[in-house]
mmCIF file of C-alpha atoms in Angstrom:
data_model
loop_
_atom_site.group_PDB
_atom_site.id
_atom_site.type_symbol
_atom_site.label_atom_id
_atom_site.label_comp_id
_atom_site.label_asym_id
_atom_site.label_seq_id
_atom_site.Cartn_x
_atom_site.Cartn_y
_atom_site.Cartn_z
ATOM 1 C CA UNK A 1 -12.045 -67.538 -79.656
ATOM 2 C CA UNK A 2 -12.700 -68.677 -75.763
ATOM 3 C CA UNK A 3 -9.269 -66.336 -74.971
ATOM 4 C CA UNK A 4 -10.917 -63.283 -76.910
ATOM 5 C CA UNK A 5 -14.080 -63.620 -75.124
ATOM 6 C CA UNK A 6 -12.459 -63.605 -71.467
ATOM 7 C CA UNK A 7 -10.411 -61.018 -72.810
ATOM 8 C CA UNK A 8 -13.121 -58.451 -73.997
ATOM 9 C CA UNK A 9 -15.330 -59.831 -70.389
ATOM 10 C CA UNK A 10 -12.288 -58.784 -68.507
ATOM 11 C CA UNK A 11 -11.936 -55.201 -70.762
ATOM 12 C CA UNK A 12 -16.085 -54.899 -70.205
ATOM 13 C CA UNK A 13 -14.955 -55.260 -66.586
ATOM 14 C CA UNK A 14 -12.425 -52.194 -66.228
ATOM 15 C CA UNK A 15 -14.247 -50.369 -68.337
ATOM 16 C CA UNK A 16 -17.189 -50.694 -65.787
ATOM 17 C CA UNK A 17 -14.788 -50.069 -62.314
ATOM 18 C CA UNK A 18 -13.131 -47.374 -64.285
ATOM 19 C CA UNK A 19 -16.819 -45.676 -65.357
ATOM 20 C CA UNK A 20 -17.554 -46.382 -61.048
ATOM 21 C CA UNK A 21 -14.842 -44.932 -60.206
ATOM 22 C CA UNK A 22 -14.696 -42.052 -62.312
ATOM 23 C CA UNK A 23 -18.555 -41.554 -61.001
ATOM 24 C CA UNK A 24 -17.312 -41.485 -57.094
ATOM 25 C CA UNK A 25 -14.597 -39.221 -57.409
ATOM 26 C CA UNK A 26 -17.135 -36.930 -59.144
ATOM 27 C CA UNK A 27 -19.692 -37.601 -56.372
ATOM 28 C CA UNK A 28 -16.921 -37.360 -53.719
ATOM 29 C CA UNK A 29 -15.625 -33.983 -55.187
ATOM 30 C CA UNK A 30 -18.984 -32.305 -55.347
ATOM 31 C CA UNK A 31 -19.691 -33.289 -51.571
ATOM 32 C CA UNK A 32 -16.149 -31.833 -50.841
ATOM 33 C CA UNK A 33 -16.793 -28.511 -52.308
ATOM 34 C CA UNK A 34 -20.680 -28.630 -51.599
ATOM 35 C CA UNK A 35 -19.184 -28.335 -47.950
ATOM 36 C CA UNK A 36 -16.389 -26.328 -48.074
ATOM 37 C CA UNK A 37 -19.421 -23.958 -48.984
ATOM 38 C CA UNK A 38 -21.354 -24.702 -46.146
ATOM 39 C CA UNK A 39 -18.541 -24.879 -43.787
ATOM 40 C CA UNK A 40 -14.930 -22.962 -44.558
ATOM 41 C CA UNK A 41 -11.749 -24.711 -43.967
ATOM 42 C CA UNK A 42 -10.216 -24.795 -40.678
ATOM 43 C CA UNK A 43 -7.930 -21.573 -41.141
ATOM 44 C CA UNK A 44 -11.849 -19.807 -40.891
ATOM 45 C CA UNK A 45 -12.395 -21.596 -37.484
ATOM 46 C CA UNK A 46 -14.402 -19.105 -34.871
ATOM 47 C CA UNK A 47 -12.132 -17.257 -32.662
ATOM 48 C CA UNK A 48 -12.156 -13.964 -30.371
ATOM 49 C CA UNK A 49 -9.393 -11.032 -30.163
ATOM 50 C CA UNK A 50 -10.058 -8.079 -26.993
ATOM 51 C CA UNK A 51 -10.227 -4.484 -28.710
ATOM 52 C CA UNK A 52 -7.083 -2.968 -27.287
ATOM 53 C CA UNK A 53 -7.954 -0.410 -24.755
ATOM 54 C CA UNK A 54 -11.121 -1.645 -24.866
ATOM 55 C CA UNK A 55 -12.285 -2.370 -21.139
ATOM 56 C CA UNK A 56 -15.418 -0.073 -20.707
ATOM 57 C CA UNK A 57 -15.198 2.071 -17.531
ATOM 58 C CA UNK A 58 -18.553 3.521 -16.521
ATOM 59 C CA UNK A 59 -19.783 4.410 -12.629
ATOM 60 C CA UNK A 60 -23.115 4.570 -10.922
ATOM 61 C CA UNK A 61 -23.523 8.083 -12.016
ATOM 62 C CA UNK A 62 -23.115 7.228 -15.748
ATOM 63 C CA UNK A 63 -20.522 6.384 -18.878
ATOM 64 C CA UNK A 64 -17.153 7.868 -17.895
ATOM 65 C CA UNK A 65 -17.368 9.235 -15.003
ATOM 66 C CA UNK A 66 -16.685 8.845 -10.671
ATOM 67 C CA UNK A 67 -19.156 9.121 -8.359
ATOM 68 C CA UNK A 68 -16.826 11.624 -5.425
ATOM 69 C CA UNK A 69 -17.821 11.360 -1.847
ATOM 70 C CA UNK A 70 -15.989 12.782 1.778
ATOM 71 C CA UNK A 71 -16.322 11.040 4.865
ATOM 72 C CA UNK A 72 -15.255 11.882 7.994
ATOM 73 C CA UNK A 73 -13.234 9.242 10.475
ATOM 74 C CA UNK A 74 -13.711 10.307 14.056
ATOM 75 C CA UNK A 75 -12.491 9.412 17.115
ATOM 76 C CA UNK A 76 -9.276 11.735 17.696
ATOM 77 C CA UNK A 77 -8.927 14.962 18.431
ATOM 78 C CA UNK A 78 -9.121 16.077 14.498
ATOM 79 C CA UNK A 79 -11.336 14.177 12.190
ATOM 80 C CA UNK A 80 -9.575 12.384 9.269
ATOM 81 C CA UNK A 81 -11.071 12.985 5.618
ATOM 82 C CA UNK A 82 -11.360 10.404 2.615
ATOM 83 C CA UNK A 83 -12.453 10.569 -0.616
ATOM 84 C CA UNK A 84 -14.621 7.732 -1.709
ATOM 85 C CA UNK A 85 -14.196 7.018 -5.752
ATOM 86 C CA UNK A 86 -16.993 4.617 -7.312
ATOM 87 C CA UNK A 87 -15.833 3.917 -10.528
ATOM 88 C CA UNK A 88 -16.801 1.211 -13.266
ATOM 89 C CA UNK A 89 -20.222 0.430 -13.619
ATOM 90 C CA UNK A 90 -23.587 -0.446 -11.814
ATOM 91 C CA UNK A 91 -26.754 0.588 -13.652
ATOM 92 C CA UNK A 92 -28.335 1.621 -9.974
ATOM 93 C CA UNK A 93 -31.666 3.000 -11.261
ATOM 94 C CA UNK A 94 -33.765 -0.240 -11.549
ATOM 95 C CA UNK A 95 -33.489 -0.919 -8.222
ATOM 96 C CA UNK A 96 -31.498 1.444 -5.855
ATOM 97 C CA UNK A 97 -33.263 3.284 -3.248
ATOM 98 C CA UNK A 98 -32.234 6.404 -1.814
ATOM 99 C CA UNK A 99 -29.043 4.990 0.342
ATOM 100 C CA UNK A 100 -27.712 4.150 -2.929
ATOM 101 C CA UNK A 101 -26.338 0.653 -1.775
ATOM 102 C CA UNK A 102 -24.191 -0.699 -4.767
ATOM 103 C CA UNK A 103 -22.338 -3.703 -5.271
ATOM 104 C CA UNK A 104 -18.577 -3.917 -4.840
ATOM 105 C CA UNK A 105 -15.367 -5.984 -6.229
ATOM 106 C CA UNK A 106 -11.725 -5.980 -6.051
ATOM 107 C CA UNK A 107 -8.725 -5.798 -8.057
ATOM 108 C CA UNK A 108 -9.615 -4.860 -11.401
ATOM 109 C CA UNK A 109 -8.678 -6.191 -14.994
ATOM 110 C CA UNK A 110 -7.108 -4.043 -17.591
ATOM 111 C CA UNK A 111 -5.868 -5.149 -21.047
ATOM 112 C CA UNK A 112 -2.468 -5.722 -19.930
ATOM 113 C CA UNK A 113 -3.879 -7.957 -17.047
ATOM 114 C CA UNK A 114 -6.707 -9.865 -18.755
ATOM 115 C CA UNK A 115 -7.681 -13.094 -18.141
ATOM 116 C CA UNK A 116 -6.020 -16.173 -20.248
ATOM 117 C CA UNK A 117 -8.799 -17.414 -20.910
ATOM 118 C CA UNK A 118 -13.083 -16.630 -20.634
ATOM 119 C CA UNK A 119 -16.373 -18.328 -21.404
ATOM 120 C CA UNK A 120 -18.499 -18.061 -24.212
ATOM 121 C CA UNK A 121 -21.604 -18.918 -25.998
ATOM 122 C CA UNK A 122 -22.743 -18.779 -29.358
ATOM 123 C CA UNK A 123 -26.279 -18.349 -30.689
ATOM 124 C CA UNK A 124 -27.164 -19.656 -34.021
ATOM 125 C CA UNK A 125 -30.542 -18.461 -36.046
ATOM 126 C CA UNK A 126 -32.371 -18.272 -39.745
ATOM 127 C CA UNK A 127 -34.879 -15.624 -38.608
ATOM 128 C CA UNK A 128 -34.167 -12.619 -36.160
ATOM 129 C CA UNK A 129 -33.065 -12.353 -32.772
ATOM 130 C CA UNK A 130 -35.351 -12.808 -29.992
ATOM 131 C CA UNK A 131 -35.277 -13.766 -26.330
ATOM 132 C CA UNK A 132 -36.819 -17.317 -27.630
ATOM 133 C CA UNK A 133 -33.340 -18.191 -28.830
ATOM 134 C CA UNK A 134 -31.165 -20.488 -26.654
ATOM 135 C CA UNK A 135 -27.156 -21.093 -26.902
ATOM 136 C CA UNK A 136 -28.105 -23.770 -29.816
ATOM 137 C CA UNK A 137 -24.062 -23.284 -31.696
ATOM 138 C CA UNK A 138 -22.274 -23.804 -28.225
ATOM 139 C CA UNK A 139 -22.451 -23.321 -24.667
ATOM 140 C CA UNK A 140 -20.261 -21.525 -22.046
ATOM 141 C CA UNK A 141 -17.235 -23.017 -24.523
ATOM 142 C CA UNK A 142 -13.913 -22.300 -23.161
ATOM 143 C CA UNK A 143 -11.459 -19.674 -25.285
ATOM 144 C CA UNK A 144 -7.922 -19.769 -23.943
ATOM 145 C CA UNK A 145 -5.474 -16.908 -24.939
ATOM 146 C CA UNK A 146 -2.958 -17.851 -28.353
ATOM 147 C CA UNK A 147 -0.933 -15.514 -29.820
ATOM 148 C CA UNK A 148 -2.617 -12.156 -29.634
ATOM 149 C CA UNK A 149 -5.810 -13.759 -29.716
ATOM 150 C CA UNK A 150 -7.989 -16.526 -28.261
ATOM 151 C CA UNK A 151 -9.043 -19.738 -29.326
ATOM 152 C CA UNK A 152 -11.664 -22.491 -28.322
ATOM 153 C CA UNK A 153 -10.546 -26.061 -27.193
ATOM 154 C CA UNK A 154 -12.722 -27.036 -29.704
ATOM 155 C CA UNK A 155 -13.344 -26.309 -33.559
ATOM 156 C CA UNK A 156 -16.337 -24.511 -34.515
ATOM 157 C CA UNK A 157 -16.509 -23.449 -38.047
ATOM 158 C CA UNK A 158 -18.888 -20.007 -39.266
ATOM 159 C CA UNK A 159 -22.367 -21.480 -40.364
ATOM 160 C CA UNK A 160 -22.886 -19.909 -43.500
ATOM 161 C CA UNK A 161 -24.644 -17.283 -45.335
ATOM 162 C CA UNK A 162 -27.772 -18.520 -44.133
ATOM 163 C CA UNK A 163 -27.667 -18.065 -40.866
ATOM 164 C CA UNK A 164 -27.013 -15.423 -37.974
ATOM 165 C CA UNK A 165 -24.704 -15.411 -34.750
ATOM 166 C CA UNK A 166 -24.252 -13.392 -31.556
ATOM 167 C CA UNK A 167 -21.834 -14.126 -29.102
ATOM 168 C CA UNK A 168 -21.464 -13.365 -25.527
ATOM 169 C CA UNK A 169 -18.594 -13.541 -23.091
ATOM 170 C CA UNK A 170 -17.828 -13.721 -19.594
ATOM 171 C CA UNK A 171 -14.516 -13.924 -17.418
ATOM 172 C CA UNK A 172 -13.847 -15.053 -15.005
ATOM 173 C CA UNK A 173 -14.819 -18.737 -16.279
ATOM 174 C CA UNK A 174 -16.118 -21.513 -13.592
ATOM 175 C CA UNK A 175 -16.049 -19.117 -10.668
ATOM 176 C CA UNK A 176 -18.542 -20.536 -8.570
ATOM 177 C CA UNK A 177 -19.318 -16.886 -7.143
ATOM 178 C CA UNK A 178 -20.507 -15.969 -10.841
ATOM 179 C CA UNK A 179 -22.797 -19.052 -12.271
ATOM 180 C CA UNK A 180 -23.996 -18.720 -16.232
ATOM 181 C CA UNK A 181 -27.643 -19.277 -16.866
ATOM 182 C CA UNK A 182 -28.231 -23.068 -18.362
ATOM 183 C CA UNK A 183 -28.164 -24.166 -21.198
ATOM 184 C CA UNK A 184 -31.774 -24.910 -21.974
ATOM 185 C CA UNK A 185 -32.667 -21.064 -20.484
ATOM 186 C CA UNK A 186 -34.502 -19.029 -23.464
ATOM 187 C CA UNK A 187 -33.295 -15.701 -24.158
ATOM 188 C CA UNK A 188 -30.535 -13.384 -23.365
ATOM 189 C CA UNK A 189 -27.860 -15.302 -20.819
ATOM 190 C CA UNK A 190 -27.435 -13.811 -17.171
ATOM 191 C CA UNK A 191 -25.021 -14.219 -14.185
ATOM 192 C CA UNK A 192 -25.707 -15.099 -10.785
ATOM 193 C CA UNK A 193 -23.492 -13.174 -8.813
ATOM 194 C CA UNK A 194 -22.790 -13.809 -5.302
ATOM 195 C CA UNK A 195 -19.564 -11.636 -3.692
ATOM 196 C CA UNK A 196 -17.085 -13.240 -1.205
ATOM 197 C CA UNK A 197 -17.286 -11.352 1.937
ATOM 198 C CA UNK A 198 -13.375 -11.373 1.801
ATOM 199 C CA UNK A 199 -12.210 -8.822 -0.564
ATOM 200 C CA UNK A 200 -9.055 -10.796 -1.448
ATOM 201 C CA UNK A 201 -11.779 -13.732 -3.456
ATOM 202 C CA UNK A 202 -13.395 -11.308 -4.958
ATOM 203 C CA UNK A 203 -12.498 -11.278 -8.880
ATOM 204 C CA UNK A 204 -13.538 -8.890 -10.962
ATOM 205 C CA UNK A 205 -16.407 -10.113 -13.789
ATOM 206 C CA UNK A 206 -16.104 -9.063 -17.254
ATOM 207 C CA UNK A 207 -18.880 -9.318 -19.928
ATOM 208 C CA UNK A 208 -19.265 -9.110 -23.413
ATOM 209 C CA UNK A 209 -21.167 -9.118 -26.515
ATOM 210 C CA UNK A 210 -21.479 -8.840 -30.211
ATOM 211 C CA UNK A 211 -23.793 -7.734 -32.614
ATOM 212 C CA UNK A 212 -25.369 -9.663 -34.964
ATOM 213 C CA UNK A 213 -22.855 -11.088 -37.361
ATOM 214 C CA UNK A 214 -23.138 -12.990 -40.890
ATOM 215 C CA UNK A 215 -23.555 -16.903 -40.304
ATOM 216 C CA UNK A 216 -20.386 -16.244 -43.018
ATOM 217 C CA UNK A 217 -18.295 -13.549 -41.568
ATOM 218 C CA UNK A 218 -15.213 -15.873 -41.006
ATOM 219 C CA UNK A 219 -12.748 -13.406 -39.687
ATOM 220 C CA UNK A 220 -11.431 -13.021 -36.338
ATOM 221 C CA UNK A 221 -14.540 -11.929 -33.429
ATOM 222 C CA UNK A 222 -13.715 -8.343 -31.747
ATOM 223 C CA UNK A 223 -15.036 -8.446 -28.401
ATOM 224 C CA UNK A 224 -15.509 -5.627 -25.728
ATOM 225 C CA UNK A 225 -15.378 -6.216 -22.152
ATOM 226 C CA UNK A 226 -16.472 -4.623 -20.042
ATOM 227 C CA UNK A 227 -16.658 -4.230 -16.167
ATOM 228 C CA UNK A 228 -19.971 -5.804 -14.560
ATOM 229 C CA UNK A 229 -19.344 -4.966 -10.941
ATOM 230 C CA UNK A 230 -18.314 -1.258 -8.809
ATOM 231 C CA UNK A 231 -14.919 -0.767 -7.774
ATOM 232 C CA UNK A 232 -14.505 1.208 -4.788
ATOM 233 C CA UNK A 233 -11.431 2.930 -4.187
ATOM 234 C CA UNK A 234 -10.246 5.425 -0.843
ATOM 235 C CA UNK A 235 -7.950 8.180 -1.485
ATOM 236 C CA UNK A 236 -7.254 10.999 0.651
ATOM 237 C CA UNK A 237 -8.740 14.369 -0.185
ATOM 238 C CA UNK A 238 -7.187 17.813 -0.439
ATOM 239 C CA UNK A 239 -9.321 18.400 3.333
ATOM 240 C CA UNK A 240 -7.106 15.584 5.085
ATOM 241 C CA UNK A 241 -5.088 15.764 8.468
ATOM 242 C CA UNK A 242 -2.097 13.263 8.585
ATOM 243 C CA UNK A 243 -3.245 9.919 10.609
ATOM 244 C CA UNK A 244 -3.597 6.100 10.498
ATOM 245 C CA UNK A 245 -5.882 4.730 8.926
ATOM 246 C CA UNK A 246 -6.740 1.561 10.568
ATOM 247 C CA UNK A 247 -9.379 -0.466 8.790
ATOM 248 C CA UNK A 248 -12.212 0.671 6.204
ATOM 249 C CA UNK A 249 -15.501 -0.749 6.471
ATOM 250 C CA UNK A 250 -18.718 -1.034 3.558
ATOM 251 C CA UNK A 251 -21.678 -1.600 5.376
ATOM 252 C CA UNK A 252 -25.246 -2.314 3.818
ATOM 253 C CA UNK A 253 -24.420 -3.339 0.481
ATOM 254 C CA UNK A 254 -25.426 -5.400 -1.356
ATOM 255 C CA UNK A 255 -24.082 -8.519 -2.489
ATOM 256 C CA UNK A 256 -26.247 -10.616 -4.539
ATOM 257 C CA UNK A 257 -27.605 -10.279 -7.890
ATOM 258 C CA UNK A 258 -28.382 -11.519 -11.201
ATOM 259 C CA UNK A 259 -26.392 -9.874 -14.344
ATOM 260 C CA UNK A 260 -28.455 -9.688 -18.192
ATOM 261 C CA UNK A 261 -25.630 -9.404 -20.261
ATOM 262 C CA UNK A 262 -28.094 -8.855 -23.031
ATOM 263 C CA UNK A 263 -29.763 -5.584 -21.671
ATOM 264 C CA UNK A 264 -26.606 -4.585 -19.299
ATOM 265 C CA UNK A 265 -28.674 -4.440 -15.983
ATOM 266 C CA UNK A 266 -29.618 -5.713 -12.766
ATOM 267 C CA UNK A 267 -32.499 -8.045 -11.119
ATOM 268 C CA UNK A 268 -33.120 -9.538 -7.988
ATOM 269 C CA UNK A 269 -30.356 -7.454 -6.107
ATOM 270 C CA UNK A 270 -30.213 -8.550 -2.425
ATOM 271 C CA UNK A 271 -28.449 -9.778 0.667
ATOM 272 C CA UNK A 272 -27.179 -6.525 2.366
ATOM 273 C CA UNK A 273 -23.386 -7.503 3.458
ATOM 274 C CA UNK A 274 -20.714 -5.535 5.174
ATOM 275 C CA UNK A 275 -17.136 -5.603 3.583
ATOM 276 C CA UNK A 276 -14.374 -4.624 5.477
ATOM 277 C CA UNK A 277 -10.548 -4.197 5.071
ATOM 278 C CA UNK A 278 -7.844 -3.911 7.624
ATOM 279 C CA UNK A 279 -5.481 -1.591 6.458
ATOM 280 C CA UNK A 280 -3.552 0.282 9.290
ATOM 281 C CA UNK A 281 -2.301 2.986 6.413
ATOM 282 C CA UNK A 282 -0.549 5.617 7.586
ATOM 283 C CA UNK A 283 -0.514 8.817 5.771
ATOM 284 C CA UNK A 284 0.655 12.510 5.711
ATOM 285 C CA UNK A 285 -2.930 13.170 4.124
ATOM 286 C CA UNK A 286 -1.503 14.116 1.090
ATOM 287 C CA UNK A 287 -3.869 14.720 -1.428
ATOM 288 C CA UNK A 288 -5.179 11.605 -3.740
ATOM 289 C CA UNK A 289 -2.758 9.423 -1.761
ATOM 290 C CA UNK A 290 -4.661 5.557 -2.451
ATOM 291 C CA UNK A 291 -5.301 4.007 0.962
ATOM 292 C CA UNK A 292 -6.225 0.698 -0.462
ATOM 293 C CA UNK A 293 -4.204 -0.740 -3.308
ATOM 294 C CA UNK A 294 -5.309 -2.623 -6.584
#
């Protein structure tokens, strides 16, 4: 009788881890899923792919198209003529006055020369957007290019339903001549831009942005960059005698500013600079013959 009894304790016993058991795989199960709900697997990790041919090319004048001036280089016995080409864009309205200083930057970034990798942030909200929000999902996080697209150097999984994103972008990342807005700032994130008074440091800054997107898209991010910053580019014109071209000088611009890459415009411009390149070109003055290269 004793050996029954320690027998059916030591059943009532298995039967009892087995029921535990049986109970935390359950419990452990429902967690599982309950967050593969709430946050995909890794395969629907957040990453970024450039639109091909997407890099945005818009001038002071407006979307698409280049702002053509002549200027005359005297000092022999016939003048020499150049075309100047502004292309890209500056939104010069807000605060241009009538000498139309703009800012300027050097060689510029195309989809076959993009950066490997850029900065972004990602803003995470319940309600609707508003320029209360701050980069609360991650901030100025590093995507580096993989494959045909990019990916962070660290995980972040899609949010859910519930929730809302944008994103925005900037390359080139920690360039100390373009500084992102902190961390704690409220609202839409800007650039400090400062240009390098030698042309060969100056980079050329891309932004980007997104809509608002599902906190569940989980698909690859399509971004659009597109250029922040002038380029200025001297060809000769139709008009021009044959000569050397010595040096080429932009005087009065300006060379400071702070970039919204919410609202795609301009504050605080300042700091009138001068920006000059020697060159000694010679040239036949053949028409749209580049003086400066890319």
């Amino acid at each position: 009788m004793k050996l029954y009894i320690e027998n059916f304790s030591f059943a009532r016993k298995s039967v009892f881890d087995l029921a535990f058991l049986l109970f935390l795989l359950v419990s452990l199960c429902i967690s599982s899923c309950a967050d593969e709900i709430e946050r995909p697997s890794a395969s629907a990790g957040i990453s970024f792919i450039i639109r091909s041919g997407a890099m945005d090319t818009r001038s002071v004048n407006g979307i698409g198209t280049s702002q053509d001036t002549v200027t005359a280089l005297l000092g022999g016995a016939s003048p020499l003529y150049i075309h100047t080409l502004y292309t890209d864009k500056i939104d010069c309205a807000s605060f241009c006055n009538d000498d139309k200083k703009i800012l300027s930057r050097s060689t510029p970034i195309t989809d076959l020369n993009m950066y490997d990798s850029f900065g972004v942030s990602a803003y995470s909200y319940t309600d609707s957007w508003s320029e209360s929000k701050t980069p609360n999902y991650f901030y100025n996080a590093t995507a580096s290019k993989s494959g045909s697209g990019y990916k962070l150097s660290s995980t972040y999984y899609w949010p859910g339903a519930s929730y809302k994103m944008k994103f925005f972008a900037y390359a080139p990342k920690d360039n100390r001549n373009y500084v992102l807005s902190a961390s704690t700032q409220a609202g839409s994130p800007t650039i400090s831009v400062t240009i390098p008074s030698n042309v060969d440091d100056q980079k050329d800054l891309l932004v980007a942005k997104t809509d608002e997107l599902d906190g569940n898209t989980n698909t690859v991010v399509p971004l659009t960059f597109s250029h922040a910053l002038t380029a200025i580019r001297f060809v000769c014109g139709d008009d021009m005698q044959g000569g050397t071209v010595k040096s080429v000088s932009l005087k009065n611009v300006y060379s400071k500013g702070t970039y919204n890459m919410e609202t795609e415009s301009w504050s605080s411009v300042n700091t009138p600079a001068t920006f000059s390149q020697t060159l000694n070109k010679s040239t036949a003055g053949t028409a749209n013959d580049p003086l400066v290269t890319e």
